[in-house]
Amino acid sequence: MFEDGTVAIVPVTSSTAATILNEAFNRPVASPSYTFVTSFDQYQKIFSGQCDRVHSFIYGQLDNLDQSDDDQNEEVVDCIARIIDLMGEPASCTAVLEAGLLKENLSAFEPLLLAIGASRHRDTEYLRAHALRGYAKDADYRVRKAAVRALGRMKALPAKQALEEISSQKDTGEIALLAAAMLR
């Protein structure tokens, strides 16, 4: 911080927006105590609060899953996908994180992956496709199948590229056939 209250930061990388801020000068407008750091702290609190709300929403929706009612389960998937569309990055990151935590509970894991794939949020499509591609390489057959089905719901180019890669692998058998079918 300079004597006049100016803060200079060069360069700063934002992990959430994946942008580089080459130079930032924060000149206090309202109060000399208001700095770039306090703005960043506020942003983190807002982002964290959004993630917490999405976490609660996802688990609330997953509680509505019914093994005997496919229509109800599809509605749960659509609701989670819509919240990812609405909230964008906080919801997408939270859904991917929660999927990792629910991997052993396939009855909740698969609908969550389908919701991640069904989302149409363009800014997060690469992140979502990358996460689903990772699950498509898992040792557990059921996890791979759920990931390929979720990739099949995505319209984004990274998802189609992942499906092409999976379908061309000779050692994956039925998963490769499923990926090829999802490309049609």
Coordinates of C-alpha atoms in Angstrom, one line a residue:
M1 CA 0.0 0.0 0.0
F2 CA 1.3 3.4 -0.9
E3 CA 1.2 6.4 1.4
D4 CA -1.8 7.9 -0.4
G5 CA -3.9 4.7 0.3
T6 CA -3.5 3.3 -3.2
V7 CA -3.0 -0.5 -3.5
A8 CA -1.2 -1.9 -6.5
I9 CA -1.5 -5.5 -7.3
V10 CA 0.3 -7.0 -10.4
P11 CA -0.7 -9.7 -11.7
V12 CA -3.6 -11.4 -9.9
T13 CA -5.1 -14.7 -11.1
S14 CA -8.7 -15.4 -10.3
S15 CA -9.2 -19.2 -9.9
T16 CA -13.0 -18.9 -10.2
A17 CA -13.2 -16.9 -13.3
A18 CA -10.0 -18.0 -14.9
T19 CA -9.0 -14.5 -15.9
I20 CA -5.9 -12.5 -15.4
L21 CA -6.0 -9.1 -14.0
N22 CA -2.9 -7.4 -15.2
E23 CA -3.1 -4.3 -13.0
A24 CA -5.5 -3.1 -10.3
F25 CA -5.4 0.2 -8.6
N26 CA -7.9 0.7 -5.8
R27 CA -8.4 4.2 -4.8
P28 CA -10.6 4.5 -1.8
V29 CA -13.9 6.2 -2.6
A30 CA -16.0 5.9 0.5
S31 CA -13.4 5.1 3.2
P32 CA -9.6 4.8 3.3
S33 CA -10.1 1.3 4.9
Y34 CA -12.0 0.0 1.8
T35 CA -9.4 -1.9 -0.3
F36 CA -9.1 -4.5 -3.0
V37 CA -8.6 -7.1 -0.3
T38 CA -11.8 -6.2 1.5
S39 CA -13.6 -6.4 -1.8
F40 CA -12.1 -9.8 -2.5
D41 CA -13.2 -11.0 1.0
Q42 CA -16.7 -9.8 0.3
Y43 CA -16.7 -11.7 -3.0
Q44 CA -15.5 -14.8 -1.3
K45 CA -18.3 -14.6 1.3
I46 CA -20.9 -14.1 -1.4
F47 CA -19.6 -17.0 -3.5
S48 CA -19.3 -19.2 -0.4
G49 CA -22.9 -18.4 0.5
Q50 CA -24.1 -19.2 -2.9
C51 CA -22.3 -22.6 -2.8
D52 CA -23.9 -23.3 0.6
R53 CA -27.4 -22.6 -0.7
V54 CA -26.8 -24.8 -3.8
H55 CA -25.5 -27.6 -1.5
S56 CA -28.7 -27.4 0.5
F57 CA -30.9 -27.3 -2.6
I58 CA -29.1 -30.3 -4.2
Y59 CA -29.5 -32.4 -1.1
G60 CA -33.1 -31.3 -0.8
Q61 CA -33.8 -32.4 -4.3
L62 CA -31.8 -35.7 -4.0
D63 CA -34.1 -36.5 -1.0
N64 CA -37.0 -36.5 -3.4
L65 CA -35.6 -39.3 -5.5
D66 CA -37.8 -42.4 -5.7
Q67 CA -36.4 -45.6 -7.1
S68 CA -39.9 -46.7 -8.4
D69 CA -40.8 -43.4 -10.1
D70 CA -38.7 -42.4 -13.1
D71 CA -40.8 -39.3 -13.8
Q72 CA -40.1 -38.0 -10.3
N73 CA -36.4 -38.7 -10.7
E74 CA -36.3 -36.9 -14.0
E75 CA -38.0 -33.9 -12.4
V76 CA -35.2 -33.9 -9.7
V77 CA -32.6 -34.0 -12.4
D78 CA -34.3 -31.1 -14.3
C79 CA -34.6 -29.0 -11.1
I80 CA -30.9 -29.4 -10.3
A81 CA -29.9 -28.7 -13.9
R82 CA -32.1 -25.5 -13.8
I83 CA -30.4 -24.3 -10.7
I84 CA -27.0 -24.8 -12.3
D85 CA -28.2 -22.8 -15.3
L86 CA -29.5 -20.1 -13.0
M87 CA -26.6 -19.7 -10.7
G88 CA -23.7 -20.7 -13.0
E89 CA -20.3 -21.2 -11.6
P90 CA -21.2 -21.6 -7.9
A91 CA -23.8 -24.2 -8.7
S92 CA -21.7 -26.0 -11.2
C93 CA -18.7 -26.2 -8.9
T94 CA -20.8 -27.3 -6.0
A95 CA -22.6 -30.0 -8.0
V96 CA -19.2 -31.4 -9.2
L97 CA -17.9 -31.4 -5.7
E98 CA -21.0 -33.1 -4.3
A99 CA -20.8 -35.7 -7.1
G100 CA -17.4 -36.6 -5.8
L101 CA -18.7 -37.0 -2.3
L102 CA -21.7 -39.1 -3.4
K103 CA -19.7 -41.4 -5.7
E104 CA -20.3 -44.4 -3.4
N105 CA -24.1 -43.8 -3.3
L106 CA -25.0 -44.6 -6.9
S107 CA -28.7 -43.9 -6.4
A108 CA -27.9 -40.2 -5.7
F109 CA -24.7 -40.0 -7.8
E110 CA -26.2 -40.9 -11.1
P111 CA -29.1 -38.4 -11.0
L112 CA -26.6 -35.7 -10.0
L113 CA -24.3 -36.5 -12.9
L114 CA -27.3 -36.4 -15.2
A115 CA -28.2 -33.0 -13.9
I116 CA -24.6 -31.8 -14.4
G117 CA -24.9 -33.0 -18.0
A118 CA -28.4 -31.6 -18.6
S119 CA -27.4 -28.1 -17.6
R120 CA -27.1 -25.6 -20.5
H121 CA -24.9 -23.0 -18.7
R122 CA -22.4 -22.2 -21.4
D123 CA -19.7 -20.7 -19.1
T124 CA -19.3 -23.9 -17.2
E125 CA -19.7 -26.4 -20.0
Y126 CA -15.9 -27.1 -20.1
L127 CA -15.7 -27.7 -16.4
R128 CA -18.7 -30.0 -16.4
A129 CA -17.5 -32.0 -19.4
H130 CA -14.0 -32.3 -17.9
A131 CA -15.5 -33.6 -14.6
L132 CA -17.7 -36.1 -16.4
R133 CA -14.9 -37.2 -18.7
G134 CA -12.9 -38.0 -15.5
Y135 CA -15.7 -40.1 -14.2
A136 CA -15.9 -41.9 -17.5
K137 CA -12.5 -43.3 -16.8
D138 CA -13.3 -44.6 -13.3
A139 CA -12.6 -48.2 -12.3
D140 CA -16.3 -48.8 -11.4
Y141 CA -18.4 -49.8 -14.4
R142 CA -21.5 -48.2 -13.0
V143 CA -19.7 -44.8 -12.5
R144 CA -18.4 -44.9 -16.1
K145 CA -21.9 -45.7 -17.4
A146 CA -23.5 -42.9 -15.4
A147 CA -20.8 -40.4 -16.7
V148 CA -21.3 -41.5 -20.3
R149 CA -25.0 -41.1 -20.0
A150 CA -24.5 -37.6 -18.5
L151 CA -22.1 -36.6 -21.3
G152 CA -24.7 -37.8 -23.8
R153 CA -27.1 -35.1 -22.4
M154 CA -24.6 -32.3 -23.0
K155 CA -24.8 -30.5 -26.3
A156 CA -21.4 -28.8 -25.8
L157 CA -18.4 -29.6 -28.0
P158 CA -16.1 -30.8 -25.2
A159 CA -18.7 -33.4 -24.3
K160 CA -19.0 -34.6 -27.8
Q161 CA -15.2 -34.8 -28.1
A162 CA -15.2 -36.9 -24.8
L163 CA -17.8 -39.2 -26.2
E164 CA -15.9 -39.7 -29.5
E165 CA -12.7 -40.5 -27.5
I166 CA -14.6 -43.0 -25.3
S167 CA -16.3 -44.6 -28.2
S168 CA -13.0 -45.1 -30.0
Q169 CA -11.4 -47.0 -27.1
K170 CA -11.2 -50.7 -27.8
D171 CA -10.8 -51.9 -24.2
T172 CA -14.0 -50.3 -22.8
G173 CA -16.5 -52.6 -24.5
E174 CA -20.1 -51.8 -23.6
I175 CA -19.1 -48.3 -22.4
A176 CA -17.7 -47.6 -25.9
L177 CA -20.9 -48.7 -27.5
L178 CA -23.0 -46.6 -25.2
A179 CA -20.8 -43.5 -26.0
A180 CA -21.2 -44.2 -29.7
A181 CA -24.9 -44.4 -29.2
M182 CA -25.0 -41.1 -27.3
L183 CA -23.2 -39.4 -30.3
R184 CA -26.2 -40.2 -32.6

